[in-house]
mmCIF file of C-alpha atoms in Angstrom:
data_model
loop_
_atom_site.group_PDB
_atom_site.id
_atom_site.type_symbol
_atom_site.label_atom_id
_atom_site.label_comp_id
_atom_site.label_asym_id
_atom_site.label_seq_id
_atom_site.Cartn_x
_atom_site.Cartn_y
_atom_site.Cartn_z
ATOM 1 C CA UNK A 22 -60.299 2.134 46.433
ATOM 2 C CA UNK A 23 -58.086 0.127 48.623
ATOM 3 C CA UNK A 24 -58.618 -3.217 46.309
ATOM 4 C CA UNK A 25 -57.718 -0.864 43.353
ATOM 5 C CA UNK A 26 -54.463 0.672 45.229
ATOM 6 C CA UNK A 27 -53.136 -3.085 46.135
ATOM 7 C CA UNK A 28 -54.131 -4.449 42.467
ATOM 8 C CA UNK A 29 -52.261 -1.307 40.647
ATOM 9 C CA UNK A 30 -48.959 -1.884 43.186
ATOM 10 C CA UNK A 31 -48.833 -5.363 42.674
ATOM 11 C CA UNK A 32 -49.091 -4.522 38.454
ATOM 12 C CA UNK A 33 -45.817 -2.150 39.191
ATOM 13 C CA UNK A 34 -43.982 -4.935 40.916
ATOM 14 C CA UNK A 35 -44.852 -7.857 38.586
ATOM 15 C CA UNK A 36 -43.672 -4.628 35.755
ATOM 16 C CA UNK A 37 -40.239 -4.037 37.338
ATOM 17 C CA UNK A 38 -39.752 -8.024 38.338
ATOM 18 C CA UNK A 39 -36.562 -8.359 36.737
ATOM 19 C CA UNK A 40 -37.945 -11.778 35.251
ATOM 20 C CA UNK A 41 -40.667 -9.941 33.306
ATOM 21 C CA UNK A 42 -37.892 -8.729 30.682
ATOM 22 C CA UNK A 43 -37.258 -12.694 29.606
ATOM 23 C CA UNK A 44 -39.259 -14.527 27.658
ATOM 24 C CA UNK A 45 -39.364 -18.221 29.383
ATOM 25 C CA UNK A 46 -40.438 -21.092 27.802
ATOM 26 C CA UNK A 47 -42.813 -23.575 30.064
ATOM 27 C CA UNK A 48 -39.839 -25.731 30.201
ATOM 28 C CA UNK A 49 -37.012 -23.236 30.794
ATOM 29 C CA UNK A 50 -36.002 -21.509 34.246
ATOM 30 C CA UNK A 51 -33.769 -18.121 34.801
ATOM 31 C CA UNK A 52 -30.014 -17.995 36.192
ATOM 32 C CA UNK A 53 -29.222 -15.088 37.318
ATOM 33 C CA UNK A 54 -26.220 -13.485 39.975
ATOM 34 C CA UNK A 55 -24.816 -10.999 41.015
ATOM 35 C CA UNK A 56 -20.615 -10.847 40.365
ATOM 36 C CA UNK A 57 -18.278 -8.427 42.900
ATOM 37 C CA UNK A 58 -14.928 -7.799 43.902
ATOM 38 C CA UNK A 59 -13.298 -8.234 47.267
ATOM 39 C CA UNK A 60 -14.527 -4.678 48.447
ATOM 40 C CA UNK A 61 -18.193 -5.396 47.181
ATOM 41 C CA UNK A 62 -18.001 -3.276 44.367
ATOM 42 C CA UNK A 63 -19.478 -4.739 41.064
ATOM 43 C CA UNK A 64 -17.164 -6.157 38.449
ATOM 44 C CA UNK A 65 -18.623 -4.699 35.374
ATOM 45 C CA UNK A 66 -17.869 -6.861 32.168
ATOM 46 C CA UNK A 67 -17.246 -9.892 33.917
ATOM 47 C CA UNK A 68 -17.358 -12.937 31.441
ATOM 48 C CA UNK A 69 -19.892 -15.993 32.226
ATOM 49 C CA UNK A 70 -20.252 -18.907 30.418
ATOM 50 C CA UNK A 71 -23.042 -21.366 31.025
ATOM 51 C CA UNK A 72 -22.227 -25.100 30.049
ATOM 52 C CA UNK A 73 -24.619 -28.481 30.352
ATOM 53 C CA UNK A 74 -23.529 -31.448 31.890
ATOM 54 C CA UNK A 75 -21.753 -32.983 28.414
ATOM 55 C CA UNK A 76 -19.540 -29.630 29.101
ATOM 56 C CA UNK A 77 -21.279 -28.129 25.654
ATOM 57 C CA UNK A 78 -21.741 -23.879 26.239
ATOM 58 C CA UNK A 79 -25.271 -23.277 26.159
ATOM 59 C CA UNK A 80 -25.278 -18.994 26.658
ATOM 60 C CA UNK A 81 -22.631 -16.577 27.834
ATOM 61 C CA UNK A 82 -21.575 -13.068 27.538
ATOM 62 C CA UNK A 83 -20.740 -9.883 30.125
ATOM 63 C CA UNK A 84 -22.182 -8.756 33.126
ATOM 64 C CA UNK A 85 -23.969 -5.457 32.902
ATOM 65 C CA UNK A 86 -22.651 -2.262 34.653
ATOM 66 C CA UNK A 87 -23.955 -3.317 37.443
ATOM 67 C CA UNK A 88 -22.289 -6.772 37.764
ATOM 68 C CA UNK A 89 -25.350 -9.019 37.017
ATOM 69 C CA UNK A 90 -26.543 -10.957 34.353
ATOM 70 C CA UNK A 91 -29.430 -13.125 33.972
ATOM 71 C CA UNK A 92 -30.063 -16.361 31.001
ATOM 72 C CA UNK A 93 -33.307 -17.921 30.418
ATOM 73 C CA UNK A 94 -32.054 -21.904 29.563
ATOM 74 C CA UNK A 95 -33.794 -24.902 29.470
ATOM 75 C CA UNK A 96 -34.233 -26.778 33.039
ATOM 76 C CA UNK A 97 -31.295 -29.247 34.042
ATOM 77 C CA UNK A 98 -27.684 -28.953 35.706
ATOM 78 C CA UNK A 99 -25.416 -26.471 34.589
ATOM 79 C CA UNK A 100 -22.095 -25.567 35.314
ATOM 80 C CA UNK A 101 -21.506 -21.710 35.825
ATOM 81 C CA UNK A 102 -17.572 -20.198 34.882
ATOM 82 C CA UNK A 103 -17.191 -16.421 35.368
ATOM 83 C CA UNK A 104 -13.957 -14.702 34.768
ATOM 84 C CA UNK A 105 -12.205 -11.293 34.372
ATOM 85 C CA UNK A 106 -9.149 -9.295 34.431
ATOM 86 C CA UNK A 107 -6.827 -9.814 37.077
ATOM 87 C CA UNK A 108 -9.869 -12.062 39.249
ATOM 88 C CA UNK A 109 -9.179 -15.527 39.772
ATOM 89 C CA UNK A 110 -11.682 -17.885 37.759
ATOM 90 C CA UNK A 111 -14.788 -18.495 39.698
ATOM 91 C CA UNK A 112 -16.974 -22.065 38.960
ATOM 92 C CA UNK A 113 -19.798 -23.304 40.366
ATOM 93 C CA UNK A 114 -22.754 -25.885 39.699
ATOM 94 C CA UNK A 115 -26.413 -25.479 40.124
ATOM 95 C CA UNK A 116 -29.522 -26.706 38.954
ATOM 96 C CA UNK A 117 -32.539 -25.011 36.825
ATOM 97 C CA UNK A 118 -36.293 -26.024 37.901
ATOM 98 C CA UNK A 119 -38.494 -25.391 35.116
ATOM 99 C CA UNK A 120 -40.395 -21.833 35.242
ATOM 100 C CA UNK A 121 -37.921 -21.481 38.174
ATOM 101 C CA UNK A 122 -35.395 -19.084 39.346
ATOM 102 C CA UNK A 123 -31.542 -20.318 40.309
ATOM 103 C CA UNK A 124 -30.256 -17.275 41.836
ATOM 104 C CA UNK A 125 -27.021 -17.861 42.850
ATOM 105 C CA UNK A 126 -26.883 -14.215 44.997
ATOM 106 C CA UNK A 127 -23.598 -12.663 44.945
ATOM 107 C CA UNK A 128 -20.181 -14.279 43.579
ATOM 108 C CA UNK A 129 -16.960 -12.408 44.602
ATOM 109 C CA UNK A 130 -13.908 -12.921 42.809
ATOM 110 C CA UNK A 131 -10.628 -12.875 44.339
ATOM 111 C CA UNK A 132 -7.818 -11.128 43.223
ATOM 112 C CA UNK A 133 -5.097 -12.731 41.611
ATOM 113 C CA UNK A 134 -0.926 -11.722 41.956
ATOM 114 C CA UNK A 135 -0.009 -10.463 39.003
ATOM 115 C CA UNK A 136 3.055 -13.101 36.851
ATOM 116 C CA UNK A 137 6.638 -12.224 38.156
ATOM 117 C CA UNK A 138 8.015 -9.801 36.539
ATOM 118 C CA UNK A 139 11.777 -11.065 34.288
ATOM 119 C CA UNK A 140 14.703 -9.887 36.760
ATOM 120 C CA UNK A 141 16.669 -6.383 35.588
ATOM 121 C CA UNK A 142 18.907 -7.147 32.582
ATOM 122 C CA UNK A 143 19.483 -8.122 29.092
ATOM 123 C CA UNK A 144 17.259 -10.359 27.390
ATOM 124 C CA UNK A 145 16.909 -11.588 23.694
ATOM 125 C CA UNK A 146 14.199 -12.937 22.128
ATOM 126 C CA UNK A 147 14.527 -16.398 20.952
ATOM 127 C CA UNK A 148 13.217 -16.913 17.319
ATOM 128 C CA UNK A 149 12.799 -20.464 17.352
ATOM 129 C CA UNK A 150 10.109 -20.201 20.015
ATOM 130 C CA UNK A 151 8.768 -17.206 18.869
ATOM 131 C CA UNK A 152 6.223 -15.485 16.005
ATOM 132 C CA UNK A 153 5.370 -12.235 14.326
ATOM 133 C CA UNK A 154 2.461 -12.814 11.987
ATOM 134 C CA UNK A 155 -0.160 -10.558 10.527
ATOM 135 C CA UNK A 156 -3.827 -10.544 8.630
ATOM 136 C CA UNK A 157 -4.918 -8.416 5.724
ATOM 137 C CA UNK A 158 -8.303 -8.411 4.130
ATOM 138 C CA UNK A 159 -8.747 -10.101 0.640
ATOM 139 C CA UNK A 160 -11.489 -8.723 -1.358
ATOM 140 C CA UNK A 161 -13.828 -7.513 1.246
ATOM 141 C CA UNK A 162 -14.370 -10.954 2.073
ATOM 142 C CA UNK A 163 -11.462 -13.121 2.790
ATOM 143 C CA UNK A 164 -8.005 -12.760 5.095
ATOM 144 C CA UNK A 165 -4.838 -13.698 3.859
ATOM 145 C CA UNK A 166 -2.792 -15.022 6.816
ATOM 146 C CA UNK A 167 1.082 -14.534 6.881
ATOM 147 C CA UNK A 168 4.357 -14.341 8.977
ATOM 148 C CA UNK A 169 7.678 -12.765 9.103
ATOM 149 C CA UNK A 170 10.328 -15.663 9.103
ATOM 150 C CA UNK A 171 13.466 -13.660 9.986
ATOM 151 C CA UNK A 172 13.353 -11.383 12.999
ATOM 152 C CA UNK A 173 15.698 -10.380 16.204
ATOM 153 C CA UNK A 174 15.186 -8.796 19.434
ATOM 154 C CA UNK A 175 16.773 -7.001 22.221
ATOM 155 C CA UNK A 176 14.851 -6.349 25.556
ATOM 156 C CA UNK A 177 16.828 -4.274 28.273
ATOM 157 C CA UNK A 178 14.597 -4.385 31.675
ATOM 158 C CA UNK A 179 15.015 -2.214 34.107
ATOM 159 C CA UNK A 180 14.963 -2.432 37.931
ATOM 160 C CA UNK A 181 11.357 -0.089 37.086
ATOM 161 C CA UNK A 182 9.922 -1.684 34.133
ATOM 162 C CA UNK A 183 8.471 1.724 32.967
ATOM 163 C CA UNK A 184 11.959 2.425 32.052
ATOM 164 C CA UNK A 185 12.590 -0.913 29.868
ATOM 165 C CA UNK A 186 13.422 -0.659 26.379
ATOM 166 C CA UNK A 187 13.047 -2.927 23.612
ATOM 167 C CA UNK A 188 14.419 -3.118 20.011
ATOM 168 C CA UNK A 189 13.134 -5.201 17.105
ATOM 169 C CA UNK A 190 14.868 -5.884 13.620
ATOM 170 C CA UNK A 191 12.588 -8.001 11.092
ATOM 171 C CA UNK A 192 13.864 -9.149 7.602
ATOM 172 C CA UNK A 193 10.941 -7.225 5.271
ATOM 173 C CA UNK A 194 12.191 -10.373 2.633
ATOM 174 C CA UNK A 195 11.610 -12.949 4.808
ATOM 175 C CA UNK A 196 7.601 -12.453 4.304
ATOM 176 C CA UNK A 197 5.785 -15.432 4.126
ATOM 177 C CA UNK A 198 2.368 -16.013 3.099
ATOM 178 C CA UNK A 199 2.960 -19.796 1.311
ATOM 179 C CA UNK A 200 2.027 -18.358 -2.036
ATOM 180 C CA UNK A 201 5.418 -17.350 -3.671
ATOM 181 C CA UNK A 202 3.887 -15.715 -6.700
ATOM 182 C CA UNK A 203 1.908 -13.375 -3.632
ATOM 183 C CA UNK A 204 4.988 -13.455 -1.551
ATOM 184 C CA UNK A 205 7.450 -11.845 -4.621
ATOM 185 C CA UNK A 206 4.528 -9.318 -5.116
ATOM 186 C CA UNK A 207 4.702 -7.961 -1.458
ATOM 187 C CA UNK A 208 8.638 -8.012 -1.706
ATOM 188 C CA UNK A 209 8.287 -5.548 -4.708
ATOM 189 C CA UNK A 210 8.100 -2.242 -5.113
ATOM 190 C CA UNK A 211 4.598 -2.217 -4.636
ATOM 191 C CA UNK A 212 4.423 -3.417 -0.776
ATOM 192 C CA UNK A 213 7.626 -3.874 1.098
ATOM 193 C CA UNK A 214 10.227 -2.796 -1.634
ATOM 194 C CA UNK A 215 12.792 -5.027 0.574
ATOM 195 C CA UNK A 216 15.929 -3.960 -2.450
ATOM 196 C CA UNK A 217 15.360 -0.270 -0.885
ATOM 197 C CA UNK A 218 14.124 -1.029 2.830
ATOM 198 C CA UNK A 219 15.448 -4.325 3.697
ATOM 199 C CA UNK A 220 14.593 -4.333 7.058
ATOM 200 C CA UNK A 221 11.743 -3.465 9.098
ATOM 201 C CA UNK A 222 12.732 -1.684 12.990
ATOM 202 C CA UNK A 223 10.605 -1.253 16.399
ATOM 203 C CA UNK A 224 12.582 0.830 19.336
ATOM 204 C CA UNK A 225 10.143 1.632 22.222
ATOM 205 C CA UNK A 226 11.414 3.068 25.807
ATOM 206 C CA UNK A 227 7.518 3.379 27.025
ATOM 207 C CA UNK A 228 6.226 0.338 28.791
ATOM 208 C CA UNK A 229 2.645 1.563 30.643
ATOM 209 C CA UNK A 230 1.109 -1.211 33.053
ATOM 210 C CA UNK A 231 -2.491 -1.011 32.130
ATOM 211 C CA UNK A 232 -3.442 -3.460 35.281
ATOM 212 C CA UNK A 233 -3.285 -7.486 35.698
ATOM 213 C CA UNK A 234 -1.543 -8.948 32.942
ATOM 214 C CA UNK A 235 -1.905 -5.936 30.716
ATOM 215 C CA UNK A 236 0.943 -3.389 29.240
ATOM 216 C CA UNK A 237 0.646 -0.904 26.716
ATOM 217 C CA UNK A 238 3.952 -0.833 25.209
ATOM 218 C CA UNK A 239 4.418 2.567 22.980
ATOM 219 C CA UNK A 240 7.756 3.204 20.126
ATOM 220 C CA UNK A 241 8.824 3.756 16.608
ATOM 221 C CA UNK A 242 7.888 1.659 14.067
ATOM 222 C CA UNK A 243 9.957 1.960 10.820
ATOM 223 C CA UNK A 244 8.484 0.573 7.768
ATOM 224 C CA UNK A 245 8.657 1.064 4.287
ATOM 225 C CA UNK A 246 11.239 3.925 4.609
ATOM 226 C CA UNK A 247 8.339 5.936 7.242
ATOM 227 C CA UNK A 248 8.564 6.032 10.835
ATOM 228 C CA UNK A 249 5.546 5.891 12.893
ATOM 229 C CA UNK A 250 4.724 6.134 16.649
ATOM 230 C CA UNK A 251 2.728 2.892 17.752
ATOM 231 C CA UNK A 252 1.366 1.396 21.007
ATOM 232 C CA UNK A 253 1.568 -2.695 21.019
ATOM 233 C CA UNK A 254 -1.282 -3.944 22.828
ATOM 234 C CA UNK A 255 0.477 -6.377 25.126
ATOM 235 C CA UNK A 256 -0.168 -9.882 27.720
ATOM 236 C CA UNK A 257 2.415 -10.379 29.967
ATOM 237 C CA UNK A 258 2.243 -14.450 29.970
ATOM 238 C CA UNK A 259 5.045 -14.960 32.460
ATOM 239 C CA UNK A 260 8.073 -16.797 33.475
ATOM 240 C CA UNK A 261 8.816 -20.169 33.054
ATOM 241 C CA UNK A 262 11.693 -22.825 32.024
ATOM 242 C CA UNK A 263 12.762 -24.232 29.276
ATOM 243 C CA UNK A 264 13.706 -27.890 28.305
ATOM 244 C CA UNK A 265 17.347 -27.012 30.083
ATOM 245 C CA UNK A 266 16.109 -25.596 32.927
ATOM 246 C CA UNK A 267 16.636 -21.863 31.584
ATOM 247 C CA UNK A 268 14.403 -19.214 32.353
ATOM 248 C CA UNK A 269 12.094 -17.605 29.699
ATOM 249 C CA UNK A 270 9.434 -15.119 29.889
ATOM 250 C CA UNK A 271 6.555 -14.668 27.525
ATOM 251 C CA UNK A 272 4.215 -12.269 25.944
ATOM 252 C CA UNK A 273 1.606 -11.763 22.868
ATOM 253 C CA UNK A 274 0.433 -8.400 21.840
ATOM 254 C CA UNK A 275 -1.360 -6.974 18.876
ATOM 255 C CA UNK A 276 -1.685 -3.707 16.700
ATOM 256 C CA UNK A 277 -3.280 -2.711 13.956
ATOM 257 C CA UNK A 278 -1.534 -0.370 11.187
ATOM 258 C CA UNK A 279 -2.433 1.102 8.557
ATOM 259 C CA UNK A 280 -0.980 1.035 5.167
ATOM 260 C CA UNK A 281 -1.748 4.311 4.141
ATOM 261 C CA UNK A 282 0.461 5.746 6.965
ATOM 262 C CA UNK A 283 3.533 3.899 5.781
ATOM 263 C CA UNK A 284 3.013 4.987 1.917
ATOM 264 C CA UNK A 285 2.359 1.099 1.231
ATOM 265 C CA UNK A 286 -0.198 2.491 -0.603
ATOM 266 C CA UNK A 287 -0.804 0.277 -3.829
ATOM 267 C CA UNK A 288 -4.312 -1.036 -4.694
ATOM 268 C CA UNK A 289 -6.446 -2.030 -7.141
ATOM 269 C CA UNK A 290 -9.816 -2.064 -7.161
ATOM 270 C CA UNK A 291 -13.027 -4.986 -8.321
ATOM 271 C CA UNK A 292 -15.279 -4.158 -10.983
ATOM 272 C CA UNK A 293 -18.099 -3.751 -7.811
ATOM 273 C CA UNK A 294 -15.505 -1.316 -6.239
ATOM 274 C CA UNK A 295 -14.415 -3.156 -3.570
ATOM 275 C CA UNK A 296 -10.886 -3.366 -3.081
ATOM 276 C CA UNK A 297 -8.414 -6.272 -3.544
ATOM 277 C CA UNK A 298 -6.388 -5.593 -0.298
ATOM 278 C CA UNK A 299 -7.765 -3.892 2.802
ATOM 279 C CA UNK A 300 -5.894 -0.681 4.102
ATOM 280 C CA UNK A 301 -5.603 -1.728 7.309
ATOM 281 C CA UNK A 302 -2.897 -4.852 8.664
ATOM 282 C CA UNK A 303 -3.307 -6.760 11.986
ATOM 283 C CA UNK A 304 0.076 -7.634 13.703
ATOM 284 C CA UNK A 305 0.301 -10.502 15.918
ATOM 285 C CA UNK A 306 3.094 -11.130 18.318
ATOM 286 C CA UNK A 307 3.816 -13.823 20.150
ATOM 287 C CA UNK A 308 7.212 -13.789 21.971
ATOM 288 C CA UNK A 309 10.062 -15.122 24.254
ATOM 289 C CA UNK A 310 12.620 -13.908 25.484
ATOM 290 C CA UNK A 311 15.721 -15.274 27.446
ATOM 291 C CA UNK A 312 18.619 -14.150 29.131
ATOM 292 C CA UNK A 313 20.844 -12.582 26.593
ATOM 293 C CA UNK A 314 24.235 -14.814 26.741
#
């Protein structure tokens, strides 16, 4: 009875060894740890990447809501790089036995200052350093990359950031996808109709810190004659200096927008009914300002 007892525990435990979920090859071992922050909490969605000696990745991904993850890889030396929001980079080497287990226990992460924030007071952004680009689908298949060539800004920060505001004029004509047949198609009436809306305008007094480098940065876009609330997706990047010792600071942010909800509505469709150009336009921003004057 006893012998039966022992033999059925020790089938539970070699069930719920963490190490009977992977499939290891005869010449493969597990990594596996554990990743928290200063207060021992787990850092859910951590990234790790796992990289051989030559510095090639070999697995990576995020750490489960727990903060742990665990790689079956081939023995040999490895070099370990986890990273995540607002934690300083964490790197480490170790070695894999085969049919072994590197555990390297618990990794904390330590938190890292947030970038200075640009000092209260008018800044521009400067276009020669600067980019406003965007995606669209082609076909189903494809993306057609392009840019906006013409553009000024206006950022007004406040002794609160919160209570910055920003305003951006772009020249709809200065479109630019290096196709000019394509590029006199998206000036017409069809897309952009730049003889009737020649410019396109983004005002936004809503600037939300979303934690570390992160903002959510929420206005009125005007496009194509319609004006639309929309929340830029932003990375504060920082200050820094220039070739002549000025200061700059410097973001990128994204958003997505729809073409329906501008009435840039024209389409035409494949004979498989798939449509030529996708509803739906990524914006990419990347951006510096300097002090205005």
């Amino acid at each position: 009875m006893f012998g039966r007892w022992l033999g059925n525990r020790t089938n539970r435990a070699q069930r719920t060894s963490p190490l009977a979920a992977l499939t290891v090859p005869p010449s493969a071992g597990v990594l596996s740890c554990r990743v928290l922050d200063p207060v021992n909490e787990p850092v859910r969605g951590a990234e790790f990447a796992v990289s051989d000696v030559m510095g090639r990745k070999v697995v990576g991904g995020g750490t489960d809501p727990f903060g742990s993850f665990m790689a079956a890889v081939p023995a040999g030396d490895y070099r370990l790089a986890v990273s995540a929001e607002g934690y300083a980079p964490y790197r480490v080497s170790t070695t894999v036995t085969e049919s072994g287990h590197a555990s390297l226990g618990d990794v904390t992460l330590q938190v890292t200052p947030p970038p200075q924030l640009p000092r209260p007071g008018d800044w521009e952004i400067e276009p020669m350093h600067s980019s406003i680009a965007f995606t669209a689908r082609h076909i189903g298949l494809a993306r057609i990359h392009g840019r906006f060539n013409t553009f000024a800004g206006a950022l007004r920060v406040a002794e609160r950031i919160e209570q910055s505001a920003m305003h951006v004029v772009i020249d709809a004509s200065s479109i630019d996808t290096n196709v000019k047949m394509r590029d006199d198609h998206l000036r017409s009436a069809d897309f952009l109709d730049v003889d009737r809306f020649p410019t396109l305008e983004f005002y936004s007094e809503r600037f939300v810190h979303k934690g570390g480098n992160r903002w959510a940065v929420t206005g009125a876009l005007t496009l194509h004659g319609v004006t639309r609330t929309v929340t830029l997706d932003a990375e504060y990047l920082g200050l820094g200096n220039g070739m002549e010792g000025e200061t700059r600071a410097a973001c990128r942010a994204t958003v997505e927008l729809h073409r329906d909800d501008f009435t840039v509505s024209w389409q035409t469709m494949l004979a498989k009914g798939i449509a030529v150009v996708g509803s739906s336009v990524k914006i990419e921003l990347d951006v510096q300002v300097v002090p205005k004057g």
